[in-house]
Amino acid sequence: MCGIVGYVGQRPALELLLGGLERLEYRGYDSAGVALLGGDGSAVRVRSVGGIAALRDALVRHPDAEALRVSTTGIGHTRWATHGRVSEGNAHPLSDETGRVQIVLNGIVENHDALRALLVAEGARFASDTDAEVVAHLVARRLDEGGLADAVRASLRLLAGHFAFVAATPDEPGTLVGTRRACPLVIGQGTDEPERYLGSALVGLPGELAGAHAIEDDEIVVLDPLSARVLDARGRPVTPRRLALGARQLRAERTEHESFTLAEIAEQPSALRRTLRAAPAGPGLDELPWVSLCAARRLTIVACGTSYHAGLAGRYLLERWAGLRVEVDIASEWRYRDPSIAAGDLVLGITQSGETADTIGALRMAGERGAHVLALTNVPGSQVTREAGAVLLTDAGTEVGVAATKTFVTQVALLAALARQLGAARGVLGDAQAERLDDQLQRLPAVVAAARAAAELPIARAAERWSHEPFFLFLGRHAGLPVALEGALKLKEIAYIPSDAYAAGEMKHGPIALLGEGTPVVVVATESPVLDKLRSNVAEVKARGAHVLAIATEGAAGVIADEADELVLVPATDPLLSPIPAVVPLQLLAHQIACARGLDPDRPRNLAKTVTVE
Ligand code: AGP
């Protein structure tokens, strides 16, 4: 995902910008760059393909290294190529042909082709394939009319799409101008006054902050060391929304772990503890539209990827504990199929990043049709929190690994806390049941820690044996099915092994043809009304010669054990909570296989942490 950082103040900007870009590195990018303004009316731009380390090398070798080092105003960017290949020429900042305007841009300007054609007809010359360069030309052409802020505002009117960008010009050293539409842009005030930051994410603003604010769609911020003036589309001043600095979640440290992903798997008990600290009320639950929730018969959950799997696991909890009819859908499908949603319906979007374009698009559509829109996210102040009427917050901390791990378990745990709370309010759960579930929720961190400890050795052995396998099948039923889906996603994502996940009862309808002697099959067995049926499904798999690794909860192990070649025991919890500990061995399996194959589990190829592009 692309990242933006800007600084204006009295300190040398370069290290601060690089520090900010490094904080955004975990989101994924393929090139990076900075532009710094000199006091002499010059701008120096340095870009490179690859990591920030490559950019640092290019900066050291640059003929203007000294000017770069002393400049106190600059912008920086990490680019995740979507339009135009990965190259230094397409890396940001982009400028017009004179270099008067430097632009860093996230998102997509959808009408950039048409605008480019008009500019070319006027004589503009382009050096890249990017929409950012189009914006640089537009702003540069309007610069003489009223300065940078007016030029940005006039250009913004011409743009279609979803984007955030920051512009700088050596004509106005000590000033940055930013704007956004549907992509985030935040302002930070440093502690070392006078100084100001701009960035695409709070977590990417370097150094200590004394305060932070959000900019809304089509607003413009004019930043100088002493002030951040926010103006609406007509140029009228507006008061920006203050952001809680707690939202600036720091990322986990790798410490003794092989990777951030492994550190984050290990950190799951504390992520759960933080998220459930106020259980059963849970953070954010108090602000929900209780009247609508208590009266509702139906809830629609929309999400993508791992968050979708969390929604599937949550369905069992919300149906059983809260007595709601729950539908779970993939956001990128749901929003385009004219779903039956009407005023008063409840729609919950789950997105750990809070920025996933399809989930946000789905919620926006639900809101336009009069539904009550709820969001469950890990990032306070993220885009989804602006789309939703009420927000449920997990407190997993920043997840650096591209593979979602600790955010998944906290999402399911928070859905469980919601289901428990709603169940009591709707009279579905009696006092004794509610108390038992509270106890189970409180014990989750310990259960997850024990699940990891129990899984480490058998999973290390399985990873060693299976690291060269060309295909894996994951099976599950009932609450074990979302876990199987998640296990297959993890293996594809970080170990690059083709894998499929199926409801075990569907095996006989086709997929069983995939099995042969020794095919690795991972079965997730949890206590459920269909556990005996799962056992029969596993027997069919065994009869085809497959090698079965069972991930079984204590209550299910007795039923499944003699059909499995190997068993990983998952400590007991309520059967509907079991996806939380049961996913841990599968996260470890994907991680260990990735490492055994010499891959970097933190940064899978072709994947960014956050998917903001539709
Ligand atoms: C999972 O490991 C992935 N990184 C991916 O599937 C992710 O869950 C998906 O892109 C949704 O992200 P979100 O939760 O930030 O919306």
XYZ file of C-alpha atoms and ligand atoms in Angstrom:
630
model
C 0.000 0.000 0.000
C 1.307 3.480 -0.774
C 2.361 5.710 2.089
C 2.722 9.487 2.409
C 4.805 11.474 4.883
C 5.367 15.240 4.928
C 7.276 17.493 7.326
C 7.617 21.221 7.725
C 9.479 22.745 10.661
C 12.899 23.783 11.840
C 14.598 20.425 12.107
C 16.292 18.747 9.115
C 13.409 16.996 7.399
C 15.194 14.137 5.652
C 15.746 11.765 8.602
C 12.223 12.425 9.851
C 10.763 11.580 6.439
C 12.846 8.417 6.144
C 11.852 7.439 9.682
C 8.190 7.887 8.762
C 8.577 5.843 5.579
C 10.259 3.087 7.577
C 7.304 3.035 9.935
C 5.048 2.482 6.909
C 7.279 -0.173 5.334
C 5.300 -3.061 6.793
C 2.328 -2.199 4.565
C 4.256 -3.248 1.487
C 5.750 -1.137 -1.308
C 8.055 -1.518 -4.255
C 9.727 1.890 -4.607
C 10.241 5.005 -2.516
C 11.267 8.625 -2.818
C 11.569 12.024 -1.190
C 11.572 15.646 -2.362
C 13.080 18.381 -0.230
C 12.721 22.122 -0.652
C 15.801 24.333 -0.411
C 15.731 27.879 0.941
C 17.127 29.030 -2.435
C 13.950 28.190 -4.355
C 15.100 24.752 -5.409
C 13.605 21.292 -4.944
C 15.709 18.144 -4.885
C 14.042 14.839 -5.581
C 15.556 11.392 -5.011
C 13.741 8.142 -5.821
C 14.654 4.493 -6.032
C 13.187 1.093 -6.707
C 13.329 -1.253 -3.718
C 13.412 -0.588 0.002
C 14.204 2.456 2.091
C 17.753 1.095 2.365
C 18.104 1.531 -1.426
C 16.718 5.058 -1.125
C 19.236 5.844 1.624
C 22.039 4.665 -0.698
C 20.780 6.884 -3.497
C 20.624 9.851 -1.086
C 24.202 9.376 0.066
C 25.410 9.259 -3.543
C 23.343 12.273 -4.629
C 25.329 15.367 -5.731
C 23.070 17.590 -3.611
C 23.497 15.430 -0.489
C 24.307 18.462 1.666
C 21.233 20.454 0.547
C 19.101 17.388 1.190
C 20.519 17.053 4.694
C 19.753 20.617 5.818
C 16.324 21.178 4.234
C 13.488 21.614 6.749
C 10.539 20.981 4.397
C 9.901 17.805 2.485
C 7.599 15.039 1.353
C 8.189 11.300 1.074
C 6.381 8.317 -0.372
C 6.385 4.541 -0.563
C 4.739 3.318 -3.768
C 2.825 0.120 -4.362
C 2.523 -0.056 -8.149
C -1.031 -0.284 -9.439
C -0.911 1.746 -12.673
C 2.429 1.791 -14.428
C 5.236 -0.662 -13.753
C 7.698 -0.559 -10.883
C 10.435 1.864 -11.947
C 12.331 4.846 -10.626
C 10.496 7.034 -13.149
C 7.112 6.009 -11.764
C 8.201 6.348 -8.132
C 6.914 9.371 -6.218
C 7.350 12.295 -5.803
C 6.287 13.187 -9.357
C 6.638 16.665 -10.765
C 5.651 18.737 -13.753
C 8.335 19.229 -16.404
C 9.714 22.366 -14.701
C 10.016 20.727 -11.265
C 7.982 23.577 -9.765
C 5.434 21.241 -8.215
C 6.236 18.002 -6.415
C 3.425 15.580 -5.639
C 3.095 12.409 -3.557
C -0.210 10.634 -4.111
C -2.006 7.572 -2.738
C -5.028 5.920 -4.352
C -6.194 6.408 -7.918
C -7.219 9.370 -10.034
C -9.696 7.550 -12.233
C -9.891 10.153 -15.010
C -6.129 10.602 -15.301
C -6.052 9.342 -18.913
C -8.524 11.983 -20.074
C -6.745 14.717 -18.118
C -3.391 13.616 -19.513
C -4.719 13.838 -23.056
C -5.924 17.402 -22.444
C -2.588 18.395 -20.932
C -0.660 16.834 -23.812
C -2.838 18.800 -26.232
C -1.772 21.934 -24.342
C 1.877 20.961 -24.801
C 2.678 19.192 -21.523
C 5.425 16.581 -21.623
C 5.162 13.527 -19.386
C 7.967 11.440 -17.963
C 5.973 8.719 -16.213
C 2.836 6.582 -16.520
C 1.390 7.850 -13.263
C -1.712 9.742 -12.293
C 0.412 11.661 -9.760
C 2.321 13.324 -12.605
C -0.984 14.437 -14.118
C -1.864 16.100 -10.815
C 1.571 17.778 -10.680
C 0.958 19.290 -14.128
C -2.533 20.469 -13.185
C -1.315 22.150 -9.996
C 1.728 23.696 -11.721
C -0.493 25.262 -14.398
C -2.571 26.981 -11.725
C 0.274 28.011 -9.438
C 0.548 31.576 -10.669
C -3.154 32.266 -10.218
C -3.206 32.386 -6.407
C -0.484 30.215 -4.928
C -0.210 26.550 -4.029
C -3.380 26.205 -1.894
C -5.630 27.723 -4.578
C -3.901 25.671 -7.273
C -4.536 22.457 -5.330
C -8.181 23.396 -4.711
C -8.764 24.230 -8.379
C -7.089 20.996 -9.496
C -9.065 18.913 -7.003
C -12.297 19.923 -8.752
C -11.072 18.254 -11.935
C -10.228 14.904 -10.356
C -12.384 11.786 -10.110
C -11.509 8.776 -7.971
C -10.266 8.090 -4.478
C -6.917 9.547 -3.500
C -4.916 11.630 -1.057
C -2.044 13.821 -2.140
C 0.417 16.365 -0.814
C 1.945 19.112 -2.950
C 5.074 21.162 -2.400
C 6.681 23.938 -4.437
C 10.015 25.705 -4.036
C 8.073 28.922 -4.744
C 6.625 28.552 -1.240
C 9.312 26.925 0.912
C 7.998 26.152 4.391
C 4.534 25.208 3.089
C 2.876 21.907 2.238
C -0.666 21.541 0.893
C -2.587 18.299 1.197
C -6.017 17.040 0.290
C -7.935 13.761 0.197
C -11.008 11.999 -1.133
C -11.825 8.588 0.363
C -8.163 7.896 1.194
C -6.790 8.915 4.589
C -4.637 11.942 5.334
C -3.828 13.088 8.861
C -2.083 16.103 10.377
C 0.335 15.791 13.275
C 1.759 18.481 15.525
C 5.281 17.748 16.713
C 6.462 18.384 20.259
C 9.410 20.341 18.962
C 7.494 23.498 18.059
C 7.248 24.987 15.530
C 6.716 21.946 13.293
C 3.898 20.041 11.570
C 3.531 16.639 9.872
C 1.217 15.235 7.241
C 0.778 11.564 6.526
C -1.448 8.835 5.215
C -1.481 7.095 8.602
C -0.933 8.197 12.159
C 1.460 5.315 12.680
C 3.675 6.701 9.893
C 4.256 10.100 11.494
C 7.744 9.990 12.988
C 8.806 11.318 16.372
C 6.738 12.428 19.328
C 3.379 14.060 18.628
C 1.628 16.690 20.705
C -1.648 16.317 18.785
C -3.196 14.962 15.601
C -6.215 15.755 13.422
C -8.009 14.161 10.493
C -8.852 15.833 7.203
C -12.211 14.963 5.650
C -13.113 14.384 2.000
C -12.374 17.332 -0.313
C -10.894 19.434 2.457
C -7.512 21.049 1.966
C -4.860 21.550 4.599
C -2.263 24.275 4.309
C 0.628 23.416 6.555
C 3.441 25.614 7.787
C 5.623 25.185 10.878
C 3.245 27.253 13.000
C -0.168 26.180 11.786
C -2.322 23.702 9.934
C -5.217 25.570 8.301
C -7.963 23.293 7.084
C -10.317 24.652 4.433
C -13.421 23.185 2.820
C -13.851 22.890 -0.941
C -14.942 26.545 -1.140
C -11.959 27.773 0.840
C -13.831 28.376 4.106
C -11.944 27.466 7.295
C -13.146 24.351 9.123
C -12.157 22.824 12.431
C -10.591 19.410 11.861
C -11.541 16.398 13.947
C -9.049 15.656 16.727
C -7.603 12.153 16.733
C -6.779 10.235 19.885
C -3.042 9.696 20.053
C -3.682 6.248 21.483
C -4.662 5.524 17.911
C -1.010 5.799 16.987
C -0.432 2.191 17.734
C 3.173 1.173 17.786
C 4.185 -1.952 16.025
C 5.309 -5.122 17.745
C 9.019 -5.653 18.129
C 10.576 -8.716 16.585
C 12.811 -9.237 19.617
C 13.923 -12.870 19.714
C 11.488 -14.036 17.025
C 12.407 -15.140 13.515
C 9.953 -12.679 11.980
C 7.344 -10.067 12.848
C 4.700 -12.626 11.915
C 5.994 -15.040 14.547
C 6.277 -12.215 17.103
C 2.647 -11.352 16.360
C 1.508 -14.964 16.708
C 3.258 -15.019 20.097
C 1.681 -11.705 21.048
C -1.887 -12.980 20.572
C -2.604 -13.587 24.265
C -1.790 -9.962 25.140
C -3.680 -8.669 22.085
C -6.707 -10.638 23.298
C -6.256 -9.408 26.858
C -6.175 -5.794 25.693
C -9.192 -6.276 23.431
C -11.238 -8.024 26.082
C -9.979 -5.890 28.974
C -13.417 -4.535 29.691
C -15.184 -7.798 28.807
C -18.003 -8.510 28.668
C -18.713 -4.877 27.731
C -15.577 -4.691 25.590
C -14.182 -1.511 24.056
C -16.737 0.270 21.953
C -19.673 -1.964 22.820
C -21.244 0.749 24.926
C -21.579 3.027 21.927
C -23.547 0.599 19.791
C -27.106 1.356 18.733
C -28.490 -1.048 21.328
C -32.102 -0.373 20.522
C -31.629 -1.415 16.883
C -29.405 -4.323 17.842
C -31.842 -5.641 20.397
C -34.782 -5.362 18.024
C -32.925 -6.715 14.971
C -33.673 -10.112 13.502
C -30.961 -10.069 10.899
C -27.347 -8.904 10.672
C -25.275 -8.800 7.493
C -21.497 -9.010 7.884
C -19.271 -7.894 4.997
C -15.494 -8.246 4.876
C -12.531 -9.474 2.821
C -9.857 -12.128 3.324
C -9.074 -13.024 6.912
C -11.645 -10.534 8.189
C -14.243 -12.444 6.170
C -13.149 -15.635 7.923
C -13.526 -13.853 11.271
C -17.063 -12.954 10.178
C -17.774 -16.609 9.375
C -16.559 -17.631 12.841
C -18.603 -14.807 14.366
C -21.755 -16.037 12.645
C -21.852 -19.146 14.876
C -21.426 -16.972 17.969
C -24.008 -14.365 17.022
C -26.574 -16.900 15.882
C -26.274 -19.132 18.918
C -25.547 -16.646 21.705
C -27.477 -13.606 20.468
C -30.270 -15.296 18.499
C -29.649 -13.185 15.389
C -29.953 -14.419 11.834
C -26.542 -13.673 10.373
C -25.426 -13.512 6.758
C -21.735 -13.191 5.970
C -20.588 -12.057 2.560
C -17.437 -11.113 0.698
C -17.553 -7.335 0.440
C -16.323 -7.236 -3.171
C -19.214 -9.515 -4.200
C -21.971 -8.221 -1.961
C -21.667 -4.587 -2.961
C -22.050 -5.319 -6.679
C -25.005 -7.663 -6.569
C -27.714 -5.274 -5.464
C -28.274 -7.080 -2.158
C -31.596 -6.850 -0.424
C -30.830 -4.302 2.215
C -33.274 -1.720 3.470
C -33.712 1.085 5.967
C -33.246 -0.167 9.518
C -31.225 -3.272 8.557
C -27.947 -3.873 10.349
C -24.716 -4.178 8.378
C -21.350 -4.800 10.046
C -18.089 -4.321 8.146
C -15.005 -6.069 9.517
C -11.638 -4.691 8.418
C -8.550 -4.736 10.574
C -6.922 -1.873 8.662
C -10.112 0.133 8.366
C -9.039 1.069 4.836
C -10.073 -1.842 2.591
C -11.818 -0.257 -0.384
C -14.398 -2.987 -0.992
C -15.483 -3.185 2.640
C -15.766 0.580 2.828
C -17.656 0.672 -0.500
C -20.077 -1.970 0.796
C -20.723 -0.051 4.018
C -21.203 3.200 2.159
C -23.838 1.565 -0.019
C -25.563 0.115 3.056
C -25.575 3.568 4.676
C -27.042 5.162 1.547
C -29.901 2.652 1.713
C -30.661 3.610 5.289
C -29.093 0.635 7.078
C -27.460 0.986 10.498
C -23.780 0.685 9.690
C -21.359 -0.789 12.214
C -17.626 -1.286 11.816
C -15.164 -3.560 13.546
C -11.588 -2.407 13.052
C -8.170 -2.343 14.657
C -7.346 1.228 13.645
C -9.085 4.105 15.407
C -9.597 7.054 13.091
C -9.309 4.894 9.970
C -11.591 5.460 6.999
C -14.144 2.849 8.065
C -14.710 4.640 11.364
C -16.008 7.595 9.347
C -18.427 5.474 7.373
C -19.970 3.746 10.370
C -22.565 4.878 12.854
C -20.888 2.833 15.582
C -17.428 1.324 15.868
C -16.105 -1.756 17.652
C -12.357 -1.571 18.242
C -9.964 -4.434 18.636
C -6.718 -3.509 20.366
C -4.256 -5.830 18.650
C -1.639 -3.100 18.088
C -0.137 -2.513 14.664
C 0.292 -5.726 12.705
C 3.514 -5.558 10.722
C 3.327 -8.971 9.033
C 1.207 -8.865 5.898
C -0.506 -12.058 7.058
C -3.257 -11.239 9.515
C -2.770 -13.242 12.720
C -3.379 -11.350 15.941
C -6.025 -9.208 14.262
C -8.008 -12.378 13.359
C -8.140 -13.721 16.906
C -9.085 -10.341 18.344
C -11.814 -9.874 15.706
C -13.405 -13.210 16.625
C -13.035 -12.488 20.345
C -14.728 -9.114 19.991
C -17.567 -10.662 17.981
C -17.909 -13.169 20.822
C -18.058 -10.360 23.399
C -20.697 -8.652 21.251
C -22.705 -11.875 20.927
C -22.567 -12.474 24.674
C -23.620 -8.919 25.465
C -26.425 -8.940 22.914
C -27.573 -12.402 23.973
C -28.045 -11.167 27.528
C -29.775 -7.973 26.392
C -32.111 -9.873 24.056
C -32.937 -12.469 26.691
C -31.366 -15.322 24.712
C -28.766 -16.048 27.405
C -29.694 -16.599 31.009
C -27.562 -15.225 33.846
C -25.766 -18.513 34.453
C -24.969 -18.978 30.745
C -23.748 -15.385 30.457
C -21.511 -15.841 33.471
C -20.054 -19.052 32.067
C -19.281 -17.302 28.780
C -17.670 -14.371 30.592
C -15.416 -16.846 32.281
C -14.572 -18.514 28.952
C -13.794 -15.135 27.377
C -11.518 -14.158 30.261
C -9.632 -17.431 29.922
C -9.037 -17.015 26.181
C -5.552 -15.422 26.423
C -4.320 -18.338 28.548
C -5.956 -20.872 26.221
C -4.285 -19.278 23.185
C -0.890 -19.234 24.928
C -1.328 -22.932 25.776
C -2.397 -23.700 22.183
C 0.823 -22.214 20.883
C 2.971 -24.074 23.390
C 1.251 -27.382 22.562
C 1.531 -26.851 18.804
C 5.140 -25.753 18.499
C 6.823 -29.134 18.350
C 4.312 -31.140 16.271
C 3.949 -28.244 13.842
C 7.737 -27.892 13.483
C 7.864 -31.602 12.592
C 4.965 -31.321 10.130
C 6.551 -28.276 8.489
C 9.822 -30.128 8.049
C 8.102 -33.126 6.465
C 5.766 -31.121 4.256
C 7.777 -28.103 3.136
C 8.184 -29.506 -0.404
C 4.586 -30.625 -0.916
C 2.944 -29.077 -3.979
C -0.621 -29.018 -2.608
C -2.516 -29.038 0.707
C -6.161 -29.613 1.489
C -7.789 -28.154 4.620
C -11.060 -29.545 5.919
C -13.419 -28.469 8.662
C -17.052 -28.444 9.625
C -19.165 -26.104 11.728
C -16.971 -23.647 13.703
C -13.909 -25.516 12.387
C -14.665 -24.505 8.783
C -13.605 -20.832 9.035
C -10.386 -22.046 10.660
C -9.725 -24.421 7.758
C -10.357 -21.568 5.290
C -7.980 -19.352 7.234
C -5.300 -22.079 7.365
C -5.397 -22.462 3.580
C -5.257 -18.687 3.059
C -2.200 -18.398 5.313
C -0.389 -21.195 3.469
C -1.078 -19.665 0.056
C -0.200 -16.183 1.205
C 3.103 -16.724 2.957
C 4.351 -20.161 1.826
C 3.071 -19.855 -1.797
C 1.662 -23.390 -1.743
C -1.551 -24.030 -3.689
C -4.104 -25.140 -1.150
C -7.823 -25.504 -0.913
C -10.212 -25.466 2.011
C -13.523 -27.254 2.042
C -16.456 -28.001 4.236
C -15.624 -31.674 4.869
C -19.143 -32.727 3.922
C -18.546 -31.374 0.414
C -15.591 -33.686 -0.224
C -17.652 -36.348 -1.891
C -19.067 -33.808 -4.348
C -15.824 -33.490 -6.276
C -12.728 -32.432 -4.313
C -11.983 -35.969 -3.140
C -10.627 -36.533 -6.655
C -7.642 -34.384 -5.666
C -6.431 -36.882 -3.098
C -3.745 -39.463 -3.651
C -1.116 -41.335 -1.691
C 0.421 -38.995 0.892
C -1.554 -35.823 -0.017
C -1.315 -33.575 3.058
C -4.763 -32.990 4.543
C -5.212 -30.768 7.576
C -8.462 -31.362 9.439
C -9.831 -28.914 11.975
C -11.974 -30.799 14.465
C -14.004 -28.936 17.057
C -16.869 -30.124 19.232
C -20.037 -29.746 17.195
C -23.221 -31.592 16.302
C -21.427 -32.866 13.181
C -18.255 -34.178 14.799
C -19.173 -37.809 14.034
C -19.849 -36.861 10.441
C -16.446 -35.166 10.292
C -14.904 -38.412 11.507
C -16.548 -40.264 8.588
C -15.269 -37.626 6.172
C -11.739 -38.125 7.499
C -12.081 -41.901 7.124
C -12.935 -41.360 3.421
C -9.856 -39.158 3.053
C -7.666 -41.781 4.719
C -9.069 -44.472 2.443
C -7.571 -42.519 -0.514
C -4.120 -42.655 1.095
C -3.974 -39.016 2.276
C -1.768 -38.108 5.247
C -3.997 -36.490 7.884
C -2.888 -33.920 10.429
C -5.764 -33.236 12.829
C -5.955 -29.985 14.742
C -8.443 -31.065 17.386
C -9.865 -29.421 20.467
C -9.659 -31.476 23.657
C -13.340 -32.331 23.448
C -13.104 -33.474 19.819
C -9.781 -35.309 19.895
C -11.205 -38.577 21.248
C -13.561 -38.852 18.284
C -11.079 -37.991 15.558
C -7.700 -39.220 16.897
C -7.632 -42.760 15.529
C -8.424 -41.558 11.996
C -5.507 -39.069 12.032
C -1.852 -39.749 11.298
C -0.888 -36.930 13.636
C -2.707 -34.877 16.188
C -2.220 -31.366 17.525
C -4.271 -30.906 20.646
C -5.990 -27.537 21.179
C -6.844 -26.682 24.814
C -10.504 -26.637 25.738
C -12.731 -23.605 25.536
C -16.382 -23.108 24.592
C -16.821 -24.954 21.255
C -17.901 -21.773 19.473
C -14.820 -19.939 20.743
C -12.547 -22.733 19.588
C -11.633 -21.037 16.240
C -9.521 -18.652 18.341
C -7.062 -21.209 19.771
C -7.492 -23.644 16.842
C -6.155 -21.149 14.306
C -2.819 -20.859 16.129
C -1.323 -24.191 14.910
C -2.321 -23.283 11.348
C -0.668 -19.863 11.586
C 2.477 -21.595 12.864
C 2.307 -24.228 10.112
C 2.226 -21.629 7.331
C 4.985 -19.630 9.005
C 7.262 -22.622 9.559
C 6.768 -23.918 6.019
C 7.506 -20.451 4.601
C 10.748 -20.303 6.607
C 11.679 -23.862 5.581
C 11.240 -22.790 1.945
C 13.544 -19.810 2.483
C 10.741 -17.237 2.140
C 10.174 -14.031 4.092
C 6.897 -14.620 5.954
C 6.510 -10.929 6.760
C 6.454 -9.766 3.160
C 4.795 -12.162 0.757
C 5.334 -11.367 -2.926
C 2.663 -9.337 -4.686
C 0.823 -8.524 -1.483
C 0.438 -5.316 0.475
C -0.799 -5.096 4.038
C -3.774 -2.943 3.175
C -5.874 -3.146 0.040
C -7.142 0.324 -0.738
C -7.469 -0.128 -4.470
C -10.652 -1.472 -5.981
C -4.777 -12.050 5.383
O -3.653 -12.600 5.939
C -4.593 -10.955 4.453
N -3.511 -10.133 4.649
C -5.846 -10.370 3.816
O -6.671 -11.417 3.435
C -6.657 -9.357 4.647
O -7.290 -10.002 5.710
C -7.672 -8.670 3.725
O -6.971 -7.967 2.725
C -8.607 -7.746 4.469
O -7.928 -6.739 5.136
P -8.652 -5.817 6.184
O -9.007 -6.671 7.364
O -7.640 -4.780 6.533
O -9.876 -5.276 5.547
